[in-house]
PDB file of C-alpha atoms in Angstrom:
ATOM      1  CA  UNK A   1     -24.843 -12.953  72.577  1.00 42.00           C
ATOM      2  CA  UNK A   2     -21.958 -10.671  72.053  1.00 45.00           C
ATOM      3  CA  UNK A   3     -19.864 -13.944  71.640  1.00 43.00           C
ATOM      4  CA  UNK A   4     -22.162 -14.812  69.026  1.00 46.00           C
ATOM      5  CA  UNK A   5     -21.605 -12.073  67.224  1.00 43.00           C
ATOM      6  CA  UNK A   6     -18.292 -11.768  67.414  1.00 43.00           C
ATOM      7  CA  UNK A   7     -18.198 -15.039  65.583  1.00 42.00           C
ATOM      8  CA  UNK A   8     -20.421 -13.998  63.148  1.00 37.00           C
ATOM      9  CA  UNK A   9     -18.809 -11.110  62.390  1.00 39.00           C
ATOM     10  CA  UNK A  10     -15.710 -12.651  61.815  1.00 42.00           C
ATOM     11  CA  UNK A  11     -17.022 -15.527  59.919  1.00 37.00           C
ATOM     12  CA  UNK A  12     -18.085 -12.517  57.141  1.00 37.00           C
ATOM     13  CA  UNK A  13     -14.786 -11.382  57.039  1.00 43.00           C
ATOM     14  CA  UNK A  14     -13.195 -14.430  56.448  1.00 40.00           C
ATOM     15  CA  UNK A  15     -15.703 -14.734  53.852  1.00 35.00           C
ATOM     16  CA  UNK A  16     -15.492 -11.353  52.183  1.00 40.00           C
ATOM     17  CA  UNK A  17     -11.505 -12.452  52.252  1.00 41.00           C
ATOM     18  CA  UNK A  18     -12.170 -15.892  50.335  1.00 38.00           C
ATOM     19  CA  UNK A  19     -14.454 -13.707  47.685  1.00 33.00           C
ATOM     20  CA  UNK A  20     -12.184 -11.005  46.925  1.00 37.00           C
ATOM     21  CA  UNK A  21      -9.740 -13.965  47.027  1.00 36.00           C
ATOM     22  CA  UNK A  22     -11.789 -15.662  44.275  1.00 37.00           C
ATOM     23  CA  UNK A  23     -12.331 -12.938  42.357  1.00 32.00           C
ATOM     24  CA  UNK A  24      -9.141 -12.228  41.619  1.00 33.00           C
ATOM     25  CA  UNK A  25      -7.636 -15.778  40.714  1.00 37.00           C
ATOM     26  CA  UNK A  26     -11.130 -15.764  38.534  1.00 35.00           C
ATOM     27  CA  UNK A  27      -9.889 -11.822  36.126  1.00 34.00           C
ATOM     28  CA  UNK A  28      -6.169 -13.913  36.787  1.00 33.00           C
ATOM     29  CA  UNK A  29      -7.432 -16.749  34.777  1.00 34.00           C
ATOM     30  CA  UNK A  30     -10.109 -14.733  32.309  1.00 30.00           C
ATOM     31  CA  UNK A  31      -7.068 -12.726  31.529  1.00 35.00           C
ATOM     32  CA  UNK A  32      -4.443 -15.432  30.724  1.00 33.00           C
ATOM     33  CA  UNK A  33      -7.053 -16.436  28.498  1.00 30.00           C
ATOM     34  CA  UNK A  34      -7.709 -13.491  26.751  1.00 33.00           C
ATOM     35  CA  UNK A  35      -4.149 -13.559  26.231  1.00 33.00           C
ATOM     36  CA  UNK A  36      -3.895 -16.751  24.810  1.00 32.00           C
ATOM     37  CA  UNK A  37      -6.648 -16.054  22.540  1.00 30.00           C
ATOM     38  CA  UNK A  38      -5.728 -12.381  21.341  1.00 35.00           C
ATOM     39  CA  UNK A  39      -1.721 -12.345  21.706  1.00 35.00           C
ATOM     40  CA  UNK A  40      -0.549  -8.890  21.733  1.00 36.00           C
ATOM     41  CA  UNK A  41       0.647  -7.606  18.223  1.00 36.00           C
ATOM     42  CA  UNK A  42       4.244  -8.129  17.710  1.00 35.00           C
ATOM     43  CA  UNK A  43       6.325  -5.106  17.913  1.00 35.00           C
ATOM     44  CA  UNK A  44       6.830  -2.529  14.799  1.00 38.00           C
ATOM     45  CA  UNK A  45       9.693  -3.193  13.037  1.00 46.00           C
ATOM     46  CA  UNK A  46      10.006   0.912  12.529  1.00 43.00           C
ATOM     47  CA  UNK A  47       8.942   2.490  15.556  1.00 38.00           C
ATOM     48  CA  UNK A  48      10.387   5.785  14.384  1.00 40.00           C
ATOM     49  CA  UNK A  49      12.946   7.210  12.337  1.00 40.00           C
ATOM     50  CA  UNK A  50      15.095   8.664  14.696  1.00 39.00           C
ATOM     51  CA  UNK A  51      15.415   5.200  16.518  1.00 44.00           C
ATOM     52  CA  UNK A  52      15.812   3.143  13.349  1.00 53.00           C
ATOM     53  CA  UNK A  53      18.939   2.293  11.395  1.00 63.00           C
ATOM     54  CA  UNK A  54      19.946   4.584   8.728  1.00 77.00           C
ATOM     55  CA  UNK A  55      18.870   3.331   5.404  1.00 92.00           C
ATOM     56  CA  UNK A  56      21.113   5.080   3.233  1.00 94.00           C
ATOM     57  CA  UNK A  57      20.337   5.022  -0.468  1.00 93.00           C
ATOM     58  CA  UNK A  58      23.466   3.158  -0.878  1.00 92.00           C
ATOM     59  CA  UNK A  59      22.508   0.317   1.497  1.00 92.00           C
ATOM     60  CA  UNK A  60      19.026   0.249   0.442  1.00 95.00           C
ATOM     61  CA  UNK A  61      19.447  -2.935  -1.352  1.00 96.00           C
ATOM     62  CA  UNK A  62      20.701  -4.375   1.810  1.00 95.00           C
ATOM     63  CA  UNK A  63      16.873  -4.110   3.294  1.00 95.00           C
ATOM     64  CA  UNK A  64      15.188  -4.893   0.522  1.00 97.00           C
ATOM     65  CA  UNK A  65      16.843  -7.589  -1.450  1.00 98.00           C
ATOM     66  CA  UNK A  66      15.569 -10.273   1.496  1.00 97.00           C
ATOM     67  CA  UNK A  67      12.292  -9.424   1.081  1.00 97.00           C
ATOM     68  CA  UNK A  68      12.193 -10.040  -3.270  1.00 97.00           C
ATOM     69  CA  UNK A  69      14.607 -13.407  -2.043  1.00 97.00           C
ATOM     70  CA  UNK A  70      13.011 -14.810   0.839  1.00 97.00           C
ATOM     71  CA  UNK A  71      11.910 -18.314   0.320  1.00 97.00           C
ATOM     72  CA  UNK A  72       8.474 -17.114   0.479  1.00 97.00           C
ATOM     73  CA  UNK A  73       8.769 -15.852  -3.017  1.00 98.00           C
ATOM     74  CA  UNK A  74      10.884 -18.958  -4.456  1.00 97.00           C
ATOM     75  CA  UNK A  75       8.204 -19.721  -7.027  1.00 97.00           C
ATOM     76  CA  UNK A  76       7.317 -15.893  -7.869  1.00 97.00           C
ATOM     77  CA  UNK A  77       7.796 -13.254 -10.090  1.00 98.00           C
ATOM     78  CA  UNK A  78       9.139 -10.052  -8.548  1.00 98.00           C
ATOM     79  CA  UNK A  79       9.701  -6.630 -10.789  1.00 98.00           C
ATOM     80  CA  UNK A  80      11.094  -3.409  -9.009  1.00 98.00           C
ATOM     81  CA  UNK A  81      12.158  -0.019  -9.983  1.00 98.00           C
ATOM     82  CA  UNK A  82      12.398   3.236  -7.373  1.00 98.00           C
ATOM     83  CA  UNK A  83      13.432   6.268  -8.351  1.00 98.00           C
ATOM     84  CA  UNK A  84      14.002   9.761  -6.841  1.00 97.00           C
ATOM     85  CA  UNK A  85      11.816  12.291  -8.731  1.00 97.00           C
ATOM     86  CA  UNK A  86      13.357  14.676  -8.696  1.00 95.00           C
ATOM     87  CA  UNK A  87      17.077  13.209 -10.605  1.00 95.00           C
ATOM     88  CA  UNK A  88      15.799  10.296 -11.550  1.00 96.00           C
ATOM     89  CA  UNK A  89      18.617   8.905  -9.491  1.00 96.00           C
ATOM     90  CA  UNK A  90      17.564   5.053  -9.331  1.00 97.00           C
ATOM     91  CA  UNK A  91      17.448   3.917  -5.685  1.00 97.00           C
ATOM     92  CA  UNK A  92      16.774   0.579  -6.114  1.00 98.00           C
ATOM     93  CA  UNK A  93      15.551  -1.952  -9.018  1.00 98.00           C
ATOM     94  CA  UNK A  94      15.181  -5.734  -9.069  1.00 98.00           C
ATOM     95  CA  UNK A  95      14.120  -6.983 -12.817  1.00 98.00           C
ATOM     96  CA  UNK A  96      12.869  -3.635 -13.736  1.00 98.00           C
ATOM     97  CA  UNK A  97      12.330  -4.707 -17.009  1.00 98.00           C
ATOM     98  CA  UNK A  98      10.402  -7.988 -16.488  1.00 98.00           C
ATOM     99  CA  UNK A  99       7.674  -8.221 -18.160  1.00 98.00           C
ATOM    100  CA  UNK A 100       4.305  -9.168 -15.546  1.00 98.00           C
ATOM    101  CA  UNK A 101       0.494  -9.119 -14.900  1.00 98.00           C
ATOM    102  CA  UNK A 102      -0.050  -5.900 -13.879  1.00 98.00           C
ATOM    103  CA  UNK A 103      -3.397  -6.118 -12.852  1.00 98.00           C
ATOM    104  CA  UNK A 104      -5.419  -2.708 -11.504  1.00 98.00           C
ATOM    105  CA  UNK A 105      -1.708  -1.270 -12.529  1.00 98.00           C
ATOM    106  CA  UNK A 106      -3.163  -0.397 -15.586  1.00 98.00           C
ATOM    107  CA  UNK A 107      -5.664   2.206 -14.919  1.00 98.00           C
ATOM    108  CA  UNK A 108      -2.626   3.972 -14.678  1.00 98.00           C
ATOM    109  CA  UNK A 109      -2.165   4.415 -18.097  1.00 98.00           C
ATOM    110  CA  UNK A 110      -6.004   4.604 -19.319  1.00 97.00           C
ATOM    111  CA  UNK A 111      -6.041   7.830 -16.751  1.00 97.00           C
ATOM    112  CA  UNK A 112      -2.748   9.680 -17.493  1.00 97.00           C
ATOM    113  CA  UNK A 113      -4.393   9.775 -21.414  1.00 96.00           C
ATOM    114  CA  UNK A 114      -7.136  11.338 -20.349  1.00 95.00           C
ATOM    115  CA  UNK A 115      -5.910  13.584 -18.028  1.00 95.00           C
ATOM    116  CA  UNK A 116      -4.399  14.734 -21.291  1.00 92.00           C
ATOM    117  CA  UNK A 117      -7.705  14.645 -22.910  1.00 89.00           C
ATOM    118  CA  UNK A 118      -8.966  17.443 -20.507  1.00 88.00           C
ATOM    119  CA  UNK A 119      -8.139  20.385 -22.331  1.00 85.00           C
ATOM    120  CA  UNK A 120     -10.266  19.017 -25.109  1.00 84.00           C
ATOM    121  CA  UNK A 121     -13.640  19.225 -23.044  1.00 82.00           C
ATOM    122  CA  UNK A 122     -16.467  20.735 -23.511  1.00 80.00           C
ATOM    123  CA  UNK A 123     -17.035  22.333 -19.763  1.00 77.00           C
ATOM    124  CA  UNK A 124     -20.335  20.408 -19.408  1.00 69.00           C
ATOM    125  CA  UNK A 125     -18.537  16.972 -19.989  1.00 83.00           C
ATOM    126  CA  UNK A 126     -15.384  18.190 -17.543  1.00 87.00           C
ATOM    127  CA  UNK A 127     -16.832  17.422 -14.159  1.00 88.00           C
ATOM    128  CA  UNK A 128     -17.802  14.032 -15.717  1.00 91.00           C
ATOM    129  CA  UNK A 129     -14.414  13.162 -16.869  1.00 92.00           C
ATOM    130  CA  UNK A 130     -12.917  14.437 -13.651  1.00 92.00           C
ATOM    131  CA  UNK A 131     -15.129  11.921 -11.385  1.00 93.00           C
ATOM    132  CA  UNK A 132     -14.870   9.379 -13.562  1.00 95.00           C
ATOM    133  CA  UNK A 133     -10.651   9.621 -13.405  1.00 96.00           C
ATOM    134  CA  UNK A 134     -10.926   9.923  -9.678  1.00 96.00           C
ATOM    135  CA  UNK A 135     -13.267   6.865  -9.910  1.00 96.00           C
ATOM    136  CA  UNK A 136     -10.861   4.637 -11.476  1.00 97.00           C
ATOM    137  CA  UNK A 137      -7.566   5.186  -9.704  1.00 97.00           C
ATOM    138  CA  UNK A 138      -8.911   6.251  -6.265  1.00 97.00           C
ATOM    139  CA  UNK A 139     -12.076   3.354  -6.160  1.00 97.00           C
ATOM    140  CA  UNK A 140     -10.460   1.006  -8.592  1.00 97.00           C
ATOM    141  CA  UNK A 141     -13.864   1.001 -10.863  1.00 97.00           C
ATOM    142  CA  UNK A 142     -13.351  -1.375 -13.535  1.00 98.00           C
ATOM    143  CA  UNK A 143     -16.540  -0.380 -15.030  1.00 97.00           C
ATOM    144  CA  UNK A 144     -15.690   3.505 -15.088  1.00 96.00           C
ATOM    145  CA  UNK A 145     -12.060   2.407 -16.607  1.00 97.00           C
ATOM    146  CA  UNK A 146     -13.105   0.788 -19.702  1.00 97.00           C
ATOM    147  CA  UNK A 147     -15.462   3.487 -20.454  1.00 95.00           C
ATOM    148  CA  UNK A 148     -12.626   6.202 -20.325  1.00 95.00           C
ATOM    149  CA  UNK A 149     -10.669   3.410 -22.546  1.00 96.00           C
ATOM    150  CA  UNK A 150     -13.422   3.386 -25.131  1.00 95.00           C
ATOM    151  CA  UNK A 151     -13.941   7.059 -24.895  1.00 92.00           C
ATOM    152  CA  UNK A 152     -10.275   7.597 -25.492  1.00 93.00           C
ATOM    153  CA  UNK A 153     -10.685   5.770 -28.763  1.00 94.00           C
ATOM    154  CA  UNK A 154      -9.205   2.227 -27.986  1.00 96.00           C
ATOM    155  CA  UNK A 155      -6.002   0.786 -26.868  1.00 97.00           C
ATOM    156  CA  UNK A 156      -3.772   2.524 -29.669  1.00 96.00           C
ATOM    157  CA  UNK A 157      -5.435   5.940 -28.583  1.00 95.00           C
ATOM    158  CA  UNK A 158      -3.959   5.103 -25.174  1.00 97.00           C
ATOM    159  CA  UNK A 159      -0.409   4.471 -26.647  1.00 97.00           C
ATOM    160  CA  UNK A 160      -0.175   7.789 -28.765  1.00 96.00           C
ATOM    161  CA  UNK A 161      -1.117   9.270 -25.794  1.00 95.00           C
ATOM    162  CA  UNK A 162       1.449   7.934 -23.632  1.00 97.00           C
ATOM    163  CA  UNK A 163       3.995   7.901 -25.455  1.00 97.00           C
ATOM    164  CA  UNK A 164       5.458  11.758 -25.197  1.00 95.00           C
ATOM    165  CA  UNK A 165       6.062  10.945 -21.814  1.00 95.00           C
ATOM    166  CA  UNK A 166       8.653   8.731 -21.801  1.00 96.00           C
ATOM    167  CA  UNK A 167       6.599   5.728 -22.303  1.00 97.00           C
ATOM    168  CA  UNK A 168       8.244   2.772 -24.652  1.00 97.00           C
ATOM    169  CA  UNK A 169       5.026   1.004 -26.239  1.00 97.00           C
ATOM    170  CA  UNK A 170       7.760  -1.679 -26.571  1.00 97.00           C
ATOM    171  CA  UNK A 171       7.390  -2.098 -22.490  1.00 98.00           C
ATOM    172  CA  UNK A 172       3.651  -2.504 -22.021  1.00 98.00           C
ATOM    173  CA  UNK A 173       0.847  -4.559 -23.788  1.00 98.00           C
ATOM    174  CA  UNK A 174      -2.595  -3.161 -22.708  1.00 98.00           C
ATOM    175  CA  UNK A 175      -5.755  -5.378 -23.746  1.00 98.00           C
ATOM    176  CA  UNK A 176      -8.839  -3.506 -21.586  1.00 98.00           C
ATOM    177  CA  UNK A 177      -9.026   0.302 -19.488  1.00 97.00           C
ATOM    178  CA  UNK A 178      -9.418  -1.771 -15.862  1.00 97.00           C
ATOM    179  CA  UNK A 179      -6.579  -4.489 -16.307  1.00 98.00           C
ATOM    180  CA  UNK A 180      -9.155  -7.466 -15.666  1.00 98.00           C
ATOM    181  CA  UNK A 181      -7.518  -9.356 -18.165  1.00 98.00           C
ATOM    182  CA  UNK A 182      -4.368 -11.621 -17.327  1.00 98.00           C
ATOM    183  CA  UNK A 183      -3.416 -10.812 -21.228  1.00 98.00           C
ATOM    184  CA  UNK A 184      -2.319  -6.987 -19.711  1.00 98.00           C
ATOM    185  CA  UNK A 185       1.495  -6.988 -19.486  1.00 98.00           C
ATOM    186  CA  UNK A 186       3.629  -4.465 -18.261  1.00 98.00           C
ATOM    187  CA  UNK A 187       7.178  -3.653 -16.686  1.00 98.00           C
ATOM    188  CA  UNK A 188       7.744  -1.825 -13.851  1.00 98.00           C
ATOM    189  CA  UNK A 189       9.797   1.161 -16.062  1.00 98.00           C
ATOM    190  CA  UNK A 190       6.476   1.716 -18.055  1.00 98.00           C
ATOM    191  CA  UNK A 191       4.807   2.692 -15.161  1.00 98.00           C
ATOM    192  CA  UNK A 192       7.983   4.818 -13.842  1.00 98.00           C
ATOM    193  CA  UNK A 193       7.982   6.152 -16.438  1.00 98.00           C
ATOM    194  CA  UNK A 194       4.939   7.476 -16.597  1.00 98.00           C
ATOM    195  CA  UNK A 195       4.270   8.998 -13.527  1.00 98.00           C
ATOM    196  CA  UNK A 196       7.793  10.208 -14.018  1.00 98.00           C
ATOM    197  CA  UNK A 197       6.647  11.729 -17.531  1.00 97.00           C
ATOM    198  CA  UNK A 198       3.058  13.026 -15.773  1.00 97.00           C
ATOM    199  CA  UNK A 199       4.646  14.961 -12.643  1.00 96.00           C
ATOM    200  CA  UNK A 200       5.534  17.738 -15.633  1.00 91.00           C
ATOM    201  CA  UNK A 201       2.716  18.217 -17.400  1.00 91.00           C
ATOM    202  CA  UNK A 202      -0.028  20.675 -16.643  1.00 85.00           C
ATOM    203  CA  UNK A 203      -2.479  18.321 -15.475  1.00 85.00           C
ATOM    204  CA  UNK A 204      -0.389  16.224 -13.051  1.00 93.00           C
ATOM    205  CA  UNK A 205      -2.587  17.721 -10.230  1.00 94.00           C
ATOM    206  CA  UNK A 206      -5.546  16.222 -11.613  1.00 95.00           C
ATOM    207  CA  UNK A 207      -3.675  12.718 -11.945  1.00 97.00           C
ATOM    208  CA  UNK A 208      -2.128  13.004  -8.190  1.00 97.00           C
ATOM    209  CA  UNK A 209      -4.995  13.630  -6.441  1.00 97.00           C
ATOM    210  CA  UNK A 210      -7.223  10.893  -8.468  1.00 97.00           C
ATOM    211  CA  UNK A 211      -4.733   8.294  -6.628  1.00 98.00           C
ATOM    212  CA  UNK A 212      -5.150   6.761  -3.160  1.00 98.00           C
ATOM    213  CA  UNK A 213      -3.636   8.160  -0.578  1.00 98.00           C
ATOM    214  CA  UNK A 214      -2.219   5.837   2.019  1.00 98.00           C
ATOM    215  CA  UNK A 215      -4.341   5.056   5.084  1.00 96.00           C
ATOM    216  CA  UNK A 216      -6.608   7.626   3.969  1.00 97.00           C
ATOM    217  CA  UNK A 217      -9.175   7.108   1.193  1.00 97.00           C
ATOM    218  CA  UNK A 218      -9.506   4.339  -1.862  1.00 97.00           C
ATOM    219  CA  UNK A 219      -7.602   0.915  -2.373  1.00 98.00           C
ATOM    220  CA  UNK A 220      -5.349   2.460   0.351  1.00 98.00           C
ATOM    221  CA  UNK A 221      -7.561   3.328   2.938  1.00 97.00           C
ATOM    222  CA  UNK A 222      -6.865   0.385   5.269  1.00 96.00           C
ATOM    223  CA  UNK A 223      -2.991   0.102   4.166  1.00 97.00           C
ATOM    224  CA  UNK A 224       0.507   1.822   4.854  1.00 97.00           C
ATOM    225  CA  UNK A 225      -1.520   3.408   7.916  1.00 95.00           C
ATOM    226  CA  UNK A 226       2.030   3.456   9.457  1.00 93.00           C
ATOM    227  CA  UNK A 227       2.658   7.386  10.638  1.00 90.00           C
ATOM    228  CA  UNK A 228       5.463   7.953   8.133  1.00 87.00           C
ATOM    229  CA  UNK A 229       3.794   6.403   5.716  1.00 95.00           C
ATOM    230  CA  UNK A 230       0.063   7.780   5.903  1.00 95.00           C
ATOM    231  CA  UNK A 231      -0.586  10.919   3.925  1.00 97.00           C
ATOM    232  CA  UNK A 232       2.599  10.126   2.152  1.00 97.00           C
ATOM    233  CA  UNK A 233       1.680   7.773  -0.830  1.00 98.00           C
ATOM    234  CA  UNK A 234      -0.047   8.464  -3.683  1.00 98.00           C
ATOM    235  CA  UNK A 235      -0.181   5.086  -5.718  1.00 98.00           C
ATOM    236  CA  UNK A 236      -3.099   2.678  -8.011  1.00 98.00           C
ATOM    237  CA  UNK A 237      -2.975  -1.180  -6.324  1.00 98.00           C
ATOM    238  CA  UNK A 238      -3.738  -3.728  -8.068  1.00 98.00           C
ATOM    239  CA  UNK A 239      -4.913  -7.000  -7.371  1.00 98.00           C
ATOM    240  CA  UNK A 240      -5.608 -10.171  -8.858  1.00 98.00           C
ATOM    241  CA  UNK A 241      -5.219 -13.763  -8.013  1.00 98.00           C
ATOM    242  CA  UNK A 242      -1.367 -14.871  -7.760  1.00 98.00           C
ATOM    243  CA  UNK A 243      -0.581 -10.867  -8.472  1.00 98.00           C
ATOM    244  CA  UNK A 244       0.193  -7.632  -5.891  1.00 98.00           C
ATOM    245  CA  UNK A 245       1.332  -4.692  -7.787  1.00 98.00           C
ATOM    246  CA  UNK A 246       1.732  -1.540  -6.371  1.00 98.00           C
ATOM    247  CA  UNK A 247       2.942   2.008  -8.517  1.00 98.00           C
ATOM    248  CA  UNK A 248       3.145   5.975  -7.596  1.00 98.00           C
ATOM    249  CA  UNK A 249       4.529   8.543  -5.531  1.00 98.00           C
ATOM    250  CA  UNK A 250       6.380   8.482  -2.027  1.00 98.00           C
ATOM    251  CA  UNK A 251       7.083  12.015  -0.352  1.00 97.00           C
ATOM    252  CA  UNK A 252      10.289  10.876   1.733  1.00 95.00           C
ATOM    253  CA  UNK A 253      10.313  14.106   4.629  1.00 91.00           C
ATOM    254  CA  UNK A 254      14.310  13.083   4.873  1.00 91.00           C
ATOM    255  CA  UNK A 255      14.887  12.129   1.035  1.00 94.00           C
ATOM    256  CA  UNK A 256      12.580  13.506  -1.203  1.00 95.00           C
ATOM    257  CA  UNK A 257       9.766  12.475  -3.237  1.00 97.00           C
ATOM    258  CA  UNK A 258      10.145   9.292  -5.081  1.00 98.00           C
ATOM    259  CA  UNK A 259       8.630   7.646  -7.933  1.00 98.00           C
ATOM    260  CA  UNK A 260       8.339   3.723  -7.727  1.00 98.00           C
ATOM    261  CA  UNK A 261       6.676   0.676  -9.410  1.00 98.00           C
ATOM    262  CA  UNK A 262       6.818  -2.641  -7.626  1.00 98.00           C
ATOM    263  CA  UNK A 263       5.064  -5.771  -8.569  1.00 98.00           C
ATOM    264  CA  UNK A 264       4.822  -9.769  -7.845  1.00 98.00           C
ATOM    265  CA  UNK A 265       3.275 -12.760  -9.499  1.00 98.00           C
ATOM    266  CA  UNK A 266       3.218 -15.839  -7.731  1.00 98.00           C
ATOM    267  CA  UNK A 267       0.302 -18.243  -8.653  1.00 97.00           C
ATOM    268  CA  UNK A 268      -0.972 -20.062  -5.330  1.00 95.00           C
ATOM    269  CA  UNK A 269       0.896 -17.287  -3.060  1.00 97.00           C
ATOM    270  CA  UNK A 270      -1.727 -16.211  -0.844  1.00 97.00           C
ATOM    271  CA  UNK A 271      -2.181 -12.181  -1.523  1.00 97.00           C
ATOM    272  CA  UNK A 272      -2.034 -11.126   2.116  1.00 97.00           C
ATOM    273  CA  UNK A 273       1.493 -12.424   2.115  1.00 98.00           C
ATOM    274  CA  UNK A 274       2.666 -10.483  -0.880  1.00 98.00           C
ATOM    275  CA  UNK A 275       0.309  -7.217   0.409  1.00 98.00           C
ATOM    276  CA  UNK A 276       2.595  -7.423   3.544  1.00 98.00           C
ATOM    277  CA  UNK A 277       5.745  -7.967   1.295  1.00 98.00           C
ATOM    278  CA  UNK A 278       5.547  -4.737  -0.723  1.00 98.00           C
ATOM    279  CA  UNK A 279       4.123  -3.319   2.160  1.00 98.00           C
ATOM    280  CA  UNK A 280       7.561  -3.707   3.977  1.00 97.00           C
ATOM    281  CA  UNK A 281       8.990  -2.344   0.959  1.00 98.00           C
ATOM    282  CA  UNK A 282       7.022   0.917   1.148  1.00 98.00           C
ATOM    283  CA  UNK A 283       7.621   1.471   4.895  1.00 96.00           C
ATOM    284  CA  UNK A 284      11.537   1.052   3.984  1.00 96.00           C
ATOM    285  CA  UNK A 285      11.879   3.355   1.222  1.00 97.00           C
ATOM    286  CA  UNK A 286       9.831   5.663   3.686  1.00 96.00           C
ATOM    287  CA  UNK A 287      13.172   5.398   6.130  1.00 94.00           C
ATOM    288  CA  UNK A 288      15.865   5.926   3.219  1.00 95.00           C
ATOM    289  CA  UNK A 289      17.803   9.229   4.688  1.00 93.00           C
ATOM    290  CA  UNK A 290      20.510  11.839   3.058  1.00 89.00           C
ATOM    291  CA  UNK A 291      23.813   9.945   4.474  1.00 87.00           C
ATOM    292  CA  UNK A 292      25.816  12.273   2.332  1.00 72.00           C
TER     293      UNK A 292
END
C-alpha cells in the first residue's frame, strides 16, 4: 500500500513537472507571436535634448534638407520658411516663395481679419465671433470659416485687412474662408508673415489661443505629442488630398519662440507620409539650441 502510494505520488509530480513544463513553452510561443504580430515601436529618434546632437541654427539645414530631398518627395512640391520671432532671424527656408495649395492654411488669414474686426462688435455679437474664430482654426470648421469670410465682406475685405501686417496680396490668392478649393494659393512668407504681423497687435491673444495646440486639443490633438513638442505649438493644419501644410508658432525652451510655415504638394503621396515628414521637421526645430 505504502508502495503504491509512493508511486502515485510521484507519478503527480512528474506530472505537475510536465504541466508547468507545458505551460511555459505554451506563454514562450503565445509571446513570440505577439511579437511577431505587434513588433515593438522603433526607438525615438529624440529621446531628449540633453542626449541629442546639438542642432545649431547654423547646421539646421543639415537635418532638415534630407527630409524636403528624400526620394520620397521626388515628385512633390515642398515650400519652407522658419523664423525666430523675435529678430526675424530666418532659421531655415526651402522655396519660401513657391507658390502652393494651401489647403486648411487659409483659415489663417480669414481669422487674423477678424480678430481685427473685434473692436467693431457690438458686445452681444462678441462671444459669437469669438467661438466662431476658435471654431475655425482650433476644429478646422469649414462651414464656420466661410461665414466669417462672408461676414468680413468677401475676399478683398480679407486683403485690406491683411495687408498692414506685412502681408504682400502679391503672395497669396484666396478664393473661399475654409481653403476647400484647390484654386487657394499661397506661399509660405504670406503666412509668416502674418502671424509675424499678428504677434503685435492687440488681439494676438485672441488669434493664439484660437489655434491648436500640439497633442492637446483640435487638428493637433493626436500629433507632435512628443514631450518637447506638446504644449509647445500653436499652428492651423491643413489637409487635402496630395497636400500637408502646416503654419504657426513654436516656443523653443533653448531658442526662443519661432514663427514657421511649411507646406508639401505631392499628388498620389499618401498624407500619412508627408504628416510624418513635417512632423520630423517640427520635432527638429524643437531641438535647435543657442551654440553661440
Amino acid at each position: 500500500m505504502r508502495l503504491n502510494q509512493k508511486i502515485k505520488y510521484y507519478f503527480y509530480r512528474l506530472l505537475s513537472a510536465f504541466v508547468a513544463i507545458a505551460i511555459v513553452a505554451s506563454s514562450f510561443t503565445l509571446d513570440r507571436r505577439a511579437s511577431a504580430l505587434n513588433p515593438p515601436p522603433q526607438q525615438v529618434r529624440h529621446t531628449s535634448i540633453a542626449s541629442s546632437p546639438n542642432i545649431c541654427p547654423s547646421n539646421l539645414s543639415l537635418v532638415l534638407d534630407p527630409i524636403v530631398n528624400a526620394p520620397t518627395f521626388a515628385e512633390g512640391e515642398w515650400g519652407v520658411l522658419v523664423q525666430s520671432l523675435a529678430t526675424g532671424q530666418t532659421l531655415y527656408q526651402h522655396n519660401p516663395a513657391i507658390s502652393l495649395i494651401p489647403a486648411s492654411n487659409i483659415k489663417l488669414l480669414t481669422t487674423a481679419a477678424a480678430v481685427q474686426n473685434v473692436p467693431n462688435l457690438p458686445p452681444l455679437d462678441l462671444e459669437e465671433w469669438l467661438r466662431a474664430i476658435g471654431l475655425v482654426n482650433r476644429d478646422s470648421n469649414n462651414g464656420q470659416a466661410n461665414r466669417l469670410l462672408s461676414r468680413m465682406g468677401g475676399v478683398q475685405a480679407i486683403k485690406t485687412a491683411i495687408a498692414p501686417l506685412g502681408v504682400n496680396p502679391d503672395t497669396y490668392r484666396q478664393v473661399d474662408g475654409s481653403g476647400l478649393s484647390r484654386s487657394n494659393r499661397a506661399e509660405p512668407t504670406t503666412f509668416v508673415n502674418l502671424l509675424r504681423g499678428m504677434s503685435n497687435l492687440p488681439g494676438n491673444k485672441i488669434f493664439y489661443d484660437s489655434l491648436s495646440i500640439a497633442g492637446m486639443n483640435g487638428t493637433l490633438s493626436n500629433r507632435l505629442t512628443d514631450p518637447f513638442l506638446q504644449g509647445r505649438v500653436h499652428a492651423k493644419t491643413g489637409t487635402l488630398k496630395g497636400v500637408r501644410t502646416l503654419s504657426g508658432y513654436l516656443d523653443n525652451p533653448n531658442y526662443g519662440k519661432m514663427v514657421f510655415s511649411i507646406m508639401v504638394n505631392q499628388s498620389g503621396l499618401s498624407g500619412k507620409v508627408m504628416t510624418k515628414a513635417i512632423d520630423e521637421m517640427v520635432l527638429d526645430l524643437a531641438l535647435v539650441k543657442n551654440c553661440g
